[in-house]
CSV table of C-alpha atoms in Angstrom, one decimal:
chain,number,residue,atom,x,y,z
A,1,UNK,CA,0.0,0.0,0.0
A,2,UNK,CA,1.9,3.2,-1.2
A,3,UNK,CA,1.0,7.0,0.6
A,4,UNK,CA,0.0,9.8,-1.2
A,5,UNK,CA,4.0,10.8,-1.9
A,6,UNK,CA,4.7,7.4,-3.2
A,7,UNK,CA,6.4,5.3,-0.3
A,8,UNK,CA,5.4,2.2,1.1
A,9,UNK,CA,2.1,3.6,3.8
A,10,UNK,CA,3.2,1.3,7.2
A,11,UNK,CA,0.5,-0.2,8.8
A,12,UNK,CA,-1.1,1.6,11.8
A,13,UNK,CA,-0.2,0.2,15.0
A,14,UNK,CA,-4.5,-0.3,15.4
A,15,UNK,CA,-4.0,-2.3,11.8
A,16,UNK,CA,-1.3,-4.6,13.6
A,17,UNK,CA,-2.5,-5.7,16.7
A,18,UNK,CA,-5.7,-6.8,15.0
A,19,UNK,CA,-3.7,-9.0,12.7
A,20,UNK,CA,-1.9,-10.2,15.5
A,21,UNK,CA,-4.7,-11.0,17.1
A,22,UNK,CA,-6.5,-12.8,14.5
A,23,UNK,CA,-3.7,-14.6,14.0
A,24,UNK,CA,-3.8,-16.2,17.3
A,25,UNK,CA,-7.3,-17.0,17.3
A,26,UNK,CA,-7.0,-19.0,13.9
A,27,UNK,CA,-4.0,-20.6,15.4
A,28,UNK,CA,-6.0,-21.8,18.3
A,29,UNK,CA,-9.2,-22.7,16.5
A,30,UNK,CA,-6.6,-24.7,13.9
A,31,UNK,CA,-5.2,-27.0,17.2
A,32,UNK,CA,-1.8,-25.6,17.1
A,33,UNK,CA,0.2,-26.2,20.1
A,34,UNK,CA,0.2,-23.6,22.7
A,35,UNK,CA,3.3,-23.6,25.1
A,36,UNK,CA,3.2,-21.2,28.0
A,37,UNK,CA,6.8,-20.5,29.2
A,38,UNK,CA,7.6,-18.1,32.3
A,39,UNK,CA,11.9,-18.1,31.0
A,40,UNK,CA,14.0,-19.9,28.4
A,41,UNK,CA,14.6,-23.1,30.5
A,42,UNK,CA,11.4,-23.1,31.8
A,43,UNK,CA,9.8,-26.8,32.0
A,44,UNK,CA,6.6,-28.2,30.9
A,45,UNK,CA,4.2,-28.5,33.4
A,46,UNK,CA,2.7,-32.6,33.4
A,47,UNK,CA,-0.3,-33.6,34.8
A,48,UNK,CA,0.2,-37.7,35.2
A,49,UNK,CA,-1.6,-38.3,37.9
A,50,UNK,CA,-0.6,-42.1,38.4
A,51,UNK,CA,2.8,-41.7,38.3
A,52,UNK,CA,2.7,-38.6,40.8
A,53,UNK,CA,0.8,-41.1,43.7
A,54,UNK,CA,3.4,-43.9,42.9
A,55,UNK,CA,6.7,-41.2,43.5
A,56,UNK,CA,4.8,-40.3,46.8
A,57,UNK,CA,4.3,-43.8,47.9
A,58,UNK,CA,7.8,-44.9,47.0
A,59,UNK,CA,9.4,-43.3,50.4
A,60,UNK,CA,7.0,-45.0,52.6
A,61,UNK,CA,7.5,-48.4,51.1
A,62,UNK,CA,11.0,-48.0,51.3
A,63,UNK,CA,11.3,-47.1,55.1
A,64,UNK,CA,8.6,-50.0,55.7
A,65,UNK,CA,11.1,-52.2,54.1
A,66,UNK,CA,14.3,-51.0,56.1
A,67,UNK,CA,12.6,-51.5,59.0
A,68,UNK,CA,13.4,-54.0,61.4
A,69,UNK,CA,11.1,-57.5,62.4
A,70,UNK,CA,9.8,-57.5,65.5
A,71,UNK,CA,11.6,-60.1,67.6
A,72,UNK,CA,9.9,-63.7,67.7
A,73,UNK,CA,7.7,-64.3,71.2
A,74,UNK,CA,10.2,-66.6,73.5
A,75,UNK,CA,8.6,-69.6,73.8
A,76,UNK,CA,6.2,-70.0,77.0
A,77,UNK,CA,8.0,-72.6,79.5
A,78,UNK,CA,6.6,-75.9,79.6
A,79,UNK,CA,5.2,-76.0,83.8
A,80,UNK,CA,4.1,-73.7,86.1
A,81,UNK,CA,4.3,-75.0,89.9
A,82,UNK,CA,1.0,-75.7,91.9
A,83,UNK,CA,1.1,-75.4,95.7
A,84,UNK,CA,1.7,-78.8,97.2
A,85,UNK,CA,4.2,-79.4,94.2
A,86,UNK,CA,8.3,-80.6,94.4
A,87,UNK,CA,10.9,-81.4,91.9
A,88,UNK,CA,10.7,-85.1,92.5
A,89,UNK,CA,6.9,-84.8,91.9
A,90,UNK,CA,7.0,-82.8,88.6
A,91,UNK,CA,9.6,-84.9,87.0
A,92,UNK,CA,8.4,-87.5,87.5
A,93,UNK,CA,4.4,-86.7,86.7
A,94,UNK,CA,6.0,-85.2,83.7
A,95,UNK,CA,8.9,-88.1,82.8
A,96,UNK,CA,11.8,-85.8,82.9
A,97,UNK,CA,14.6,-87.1,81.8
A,98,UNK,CA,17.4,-87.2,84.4
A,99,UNK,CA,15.2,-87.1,87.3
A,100,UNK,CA,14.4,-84.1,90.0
A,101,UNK,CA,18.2,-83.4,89.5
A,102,UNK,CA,17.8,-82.7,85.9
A,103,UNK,CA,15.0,-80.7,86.1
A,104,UNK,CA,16.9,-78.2,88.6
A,105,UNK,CA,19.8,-78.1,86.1
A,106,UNK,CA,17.0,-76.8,83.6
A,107,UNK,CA,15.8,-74.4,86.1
A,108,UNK,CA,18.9,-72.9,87.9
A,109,UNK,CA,18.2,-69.5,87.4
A,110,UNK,CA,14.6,-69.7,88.4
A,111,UNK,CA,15.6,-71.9,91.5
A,112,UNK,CA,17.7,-69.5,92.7
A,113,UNK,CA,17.2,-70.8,96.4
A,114,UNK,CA,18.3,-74.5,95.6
A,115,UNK,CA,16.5,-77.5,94.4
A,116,UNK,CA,14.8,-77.6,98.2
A,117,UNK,CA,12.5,-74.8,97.6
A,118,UNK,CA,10.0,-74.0,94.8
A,119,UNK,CA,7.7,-71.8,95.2
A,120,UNK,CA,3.5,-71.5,93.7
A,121,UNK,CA,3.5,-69.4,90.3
A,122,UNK,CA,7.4,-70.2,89.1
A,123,UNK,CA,8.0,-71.5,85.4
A,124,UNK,CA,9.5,-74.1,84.9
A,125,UNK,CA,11.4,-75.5,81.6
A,126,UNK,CA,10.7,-79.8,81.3
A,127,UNK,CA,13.4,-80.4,78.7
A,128,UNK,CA,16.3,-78.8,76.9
A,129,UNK,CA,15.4,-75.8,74.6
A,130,UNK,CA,12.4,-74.8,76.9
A,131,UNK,CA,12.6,-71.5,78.0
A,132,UNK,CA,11.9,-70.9,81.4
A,133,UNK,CA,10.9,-67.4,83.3
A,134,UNK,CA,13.4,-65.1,84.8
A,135,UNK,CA,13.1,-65.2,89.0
A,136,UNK,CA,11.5,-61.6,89.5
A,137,UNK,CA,13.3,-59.4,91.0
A,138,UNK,CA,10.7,-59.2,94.1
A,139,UNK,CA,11.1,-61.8,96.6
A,140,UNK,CA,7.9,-63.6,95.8
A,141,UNK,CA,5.3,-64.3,98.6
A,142,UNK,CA,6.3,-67.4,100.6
A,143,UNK,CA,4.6,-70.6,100.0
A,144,UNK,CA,3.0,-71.7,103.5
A,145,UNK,CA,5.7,-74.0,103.7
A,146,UNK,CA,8.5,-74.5,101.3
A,147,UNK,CA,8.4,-77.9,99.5
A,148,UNK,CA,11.8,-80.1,99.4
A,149,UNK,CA,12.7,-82.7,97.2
A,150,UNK,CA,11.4,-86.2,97.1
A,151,UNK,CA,14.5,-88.3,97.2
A,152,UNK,CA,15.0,-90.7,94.2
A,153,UNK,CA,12.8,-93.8,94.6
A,154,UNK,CA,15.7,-97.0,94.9
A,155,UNK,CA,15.7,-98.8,92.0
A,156,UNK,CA,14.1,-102.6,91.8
A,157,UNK,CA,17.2,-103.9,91.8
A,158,UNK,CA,18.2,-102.4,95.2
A,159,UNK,CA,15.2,-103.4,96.7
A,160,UNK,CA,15.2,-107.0,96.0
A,161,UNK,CA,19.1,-106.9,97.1
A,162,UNK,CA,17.4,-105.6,100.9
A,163,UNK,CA,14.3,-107.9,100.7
A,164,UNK,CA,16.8,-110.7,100.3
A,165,UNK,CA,19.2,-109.5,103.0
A,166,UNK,CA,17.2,-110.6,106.5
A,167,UNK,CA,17.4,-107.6,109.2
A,168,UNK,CA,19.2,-108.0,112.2
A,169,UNK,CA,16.3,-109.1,114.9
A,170,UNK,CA,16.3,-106.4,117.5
A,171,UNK,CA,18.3,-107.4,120.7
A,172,UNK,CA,16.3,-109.6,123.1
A,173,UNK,CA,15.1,-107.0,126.8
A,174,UNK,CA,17.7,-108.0,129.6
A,175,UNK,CA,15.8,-110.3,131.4
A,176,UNK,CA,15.3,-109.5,135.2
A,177,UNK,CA,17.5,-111.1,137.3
A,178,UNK,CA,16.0,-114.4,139.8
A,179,UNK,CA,16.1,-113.7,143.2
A,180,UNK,CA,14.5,-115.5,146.1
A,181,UNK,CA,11.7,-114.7,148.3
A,182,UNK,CA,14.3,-114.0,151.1
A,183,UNK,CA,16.9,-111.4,149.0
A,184,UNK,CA,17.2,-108.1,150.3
A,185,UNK,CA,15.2,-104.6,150.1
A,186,UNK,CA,18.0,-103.5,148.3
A,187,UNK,CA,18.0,-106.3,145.8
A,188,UNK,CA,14.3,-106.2,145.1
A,189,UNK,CA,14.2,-102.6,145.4
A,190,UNK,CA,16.8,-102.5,142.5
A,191,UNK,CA,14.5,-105.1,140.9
A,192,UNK,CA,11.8,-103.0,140.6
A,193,UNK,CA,13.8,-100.5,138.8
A,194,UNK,CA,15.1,-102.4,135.8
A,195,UNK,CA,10.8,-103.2,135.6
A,196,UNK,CA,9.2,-99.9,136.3
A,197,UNK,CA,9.0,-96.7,134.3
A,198,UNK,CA,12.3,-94.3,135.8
A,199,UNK,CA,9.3,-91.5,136.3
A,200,UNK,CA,7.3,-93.5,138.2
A,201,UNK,CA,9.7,-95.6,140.5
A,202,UNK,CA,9.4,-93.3,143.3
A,203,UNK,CA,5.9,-93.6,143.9
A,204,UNK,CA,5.9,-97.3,142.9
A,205,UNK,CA,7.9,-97.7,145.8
A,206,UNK,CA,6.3,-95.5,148.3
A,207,UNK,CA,3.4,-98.1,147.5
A,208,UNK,CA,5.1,-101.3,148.4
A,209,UNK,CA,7.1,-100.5,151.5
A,210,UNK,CA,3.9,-99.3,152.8
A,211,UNK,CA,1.8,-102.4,151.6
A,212,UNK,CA,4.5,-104.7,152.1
A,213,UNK,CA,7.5,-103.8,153.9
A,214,UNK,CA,9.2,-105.5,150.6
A,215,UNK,CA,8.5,-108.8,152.1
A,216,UNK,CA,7.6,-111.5,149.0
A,217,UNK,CA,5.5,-113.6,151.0
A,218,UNK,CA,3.8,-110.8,153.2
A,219,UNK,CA,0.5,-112.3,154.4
A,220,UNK,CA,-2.2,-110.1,155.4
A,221,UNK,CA,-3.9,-111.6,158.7
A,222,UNK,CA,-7.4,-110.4,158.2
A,223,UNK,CA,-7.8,-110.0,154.4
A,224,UNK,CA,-5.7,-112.3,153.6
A,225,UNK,CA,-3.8,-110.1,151.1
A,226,UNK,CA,-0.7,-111.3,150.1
A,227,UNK,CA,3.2,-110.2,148.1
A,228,UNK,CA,4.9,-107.3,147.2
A,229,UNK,CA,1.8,-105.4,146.1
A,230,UNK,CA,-0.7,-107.0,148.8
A,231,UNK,CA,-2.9,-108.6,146.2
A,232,UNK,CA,-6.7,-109.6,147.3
A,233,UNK,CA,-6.2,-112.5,146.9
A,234,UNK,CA,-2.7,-113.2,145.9
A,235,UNK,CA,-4.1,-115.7,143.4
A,236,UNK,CA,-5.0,-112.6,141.3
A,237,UNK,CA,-1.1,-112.8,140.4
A,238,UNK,CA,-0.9,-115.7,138.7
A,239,UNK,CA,-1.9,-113.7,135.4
A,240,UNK,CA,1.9,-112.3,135.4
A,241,UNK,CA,3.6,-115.7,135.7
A,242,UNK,CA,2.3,-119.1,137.9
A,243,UNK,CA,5.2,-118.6,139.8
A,244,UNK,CA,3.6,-115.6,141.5
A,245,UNK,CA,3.8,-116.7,145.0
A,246,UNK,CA,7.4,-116.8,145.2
A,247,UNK,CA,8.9,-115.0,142.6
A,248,UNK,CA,9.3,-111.2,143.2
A,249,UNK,CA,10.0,-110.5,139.6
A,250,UNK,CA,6.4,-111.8,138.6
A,251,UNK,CA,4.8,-109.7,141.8
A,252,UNK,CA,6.3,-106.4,140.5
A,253,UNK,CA,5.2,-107.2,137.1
A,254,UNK,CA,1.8,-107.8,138.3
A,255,UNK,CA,1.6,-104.7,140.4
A,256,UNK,CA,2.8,-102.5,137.8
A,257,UNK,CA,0.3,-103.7,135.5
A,258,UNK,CA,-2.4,-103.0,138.4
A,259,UNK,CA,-1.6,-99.7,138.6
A,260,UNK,CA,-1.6,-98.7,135.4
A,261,UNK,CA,-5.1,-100.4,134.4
A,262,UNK,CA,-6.5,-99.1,137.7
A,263,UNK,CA,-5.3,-95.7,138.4
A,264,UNK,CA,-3.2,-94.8,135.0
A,265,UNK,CA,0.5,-95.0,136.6
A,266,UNK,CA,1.8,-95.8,140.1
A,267,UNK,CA,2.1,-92.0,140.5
A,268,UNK,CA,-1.4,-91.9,140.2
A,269,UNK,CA,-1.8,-94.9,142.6
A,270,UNK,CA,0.2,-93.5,144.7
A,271,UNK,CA,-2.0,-90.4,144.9
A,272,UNK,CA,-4.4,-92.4,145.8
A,273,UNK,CA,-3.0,-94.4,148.1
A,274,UNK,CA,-2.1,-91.1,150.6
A,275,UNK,CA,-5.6,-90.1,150.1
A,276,UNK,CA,-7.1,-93.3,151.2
A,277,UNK,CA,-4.4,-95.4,152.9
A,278,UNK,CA,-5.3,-98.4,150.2
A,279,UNK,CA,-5.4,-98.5,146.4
């Protein structure tokens, strides 16, 4: 387009920014790209959804991954002790191998007070790999009365060995020694005391020298009472031996065994005896 004096007429700057403008509208109605830049190096903006959730997920899977297992449960131990209960018992309820003894090797630092005493609420290991509790570090609440060890039953062999073996037979009582009718107050005083009870000699004899004077064959005129003890009748004697009329041995026995029956011991008889003059 040429102006009046013959140059080339610019466009006006109105003329321009219309073309300008209708250039972009085309443009955009045509699909061409549109880029939107803020600087030279600027970078595309994306919008992939998917792949922004998996970069944000990536760091928590990771640390999951690092992070340690949780340590394995320790295995529960295999008993837990009942009142009334001992080593010897459990083992062998439980056929532990090795006995009580064994069975406080596998629990020495539960036992901590030796294999003697156990105590209500303690775990305890059976066998090897078992895993039995720590003691606690309280002193636990005494059992009402601490529970020992059963010792080891003998074997079978052992006890047919002592069932064959006889046992010595217990030593025969000295016998009393035989006197006469006529021996001494000493002699059948001393008598008397290899018969009667030590604690009840004293009154034993208090009894006799006043029913008898210690005379064997002491008669009583009236009654007819008769021995050591004064027995109505004297035949009562012959329960203690058939010799009972002469033999002062039998008399003592026989009066003993009168006054315990009778009164409960010759101290008792005696008792009697100052309250009534008799017995």
């Amino acid at each position: 387009m040429m102006s009046v004096n013959g140059r080339p007429s610019l466009p006006s700057r109105a003329a321009l920014k219309r073309a300008i403008a209708t250039t972009v509208i085309v443009g955009v109605g045509a699909g061409l790209p549109m880029i939107a830049a803020s600087g030279a190096s600027a970078t595309p903006v994306h919008h992939n959804t998917a792949q922004q959730q998996s970069a944000e997920l990536a760091p928590s899977a990771a640390a999951q991954a690092s992070a340690p297992a949780p340590a394995a449960a320790q295995a529960p131990a295999d008993y837990t002790v009942q009142g009334g209960d001992w080593l010897s018992k459990i083992a062998t309820s439980h056929n532990v191998q090795g006995g009580w003894q064994k069975l406080y090797e596998l629990n020495k630092s539960v036992l901590t007070a030796g294999p003697d005493v156990i105590y209500p609420g303690q775990q305890l290991a059976l066998a090897d790999g078992s895993a039995p509790a720590q003691a606690p570090a309280q002193t636990p609440a005494p059992a009402p009365a601490p529970q020992k060890s059963a010792p080891a039953a003998p074997s079978s062999s052992s006890t047919s060995a002592q069932s064959n073996t006889a046992a010595p037979a217990a030593p025969a009582a000295a016998a009393a020694p035989a006197l006469s009718a006529n021996a001494s107050t000493a002699s059948l005083q001393a008598l008397a005391a290899s018969i009667v009870p030590a604690d009840q000699l004293a009154s034993f004899e208090q009894i006799i020298t006043h029913e008898s004077g210690w005379k064997v064959t002491a008669t009583n005129p009236s009654s007819g009472a008769y021995g050591l003890p004064q027995a109505l009748p004297g035949s009562k004697m012959a329960s203690a031996g058939s010799d009972w009329a002469t033999n002062p041995a039998t008399q003592i026995k026989w009066a003993l065994q009168y006054m315990n029956q009778t009164y409960g011991s010759p101290n008792q008889a005696w008792v009697f005896w100052q309250a009534h003059q008799a017995y």
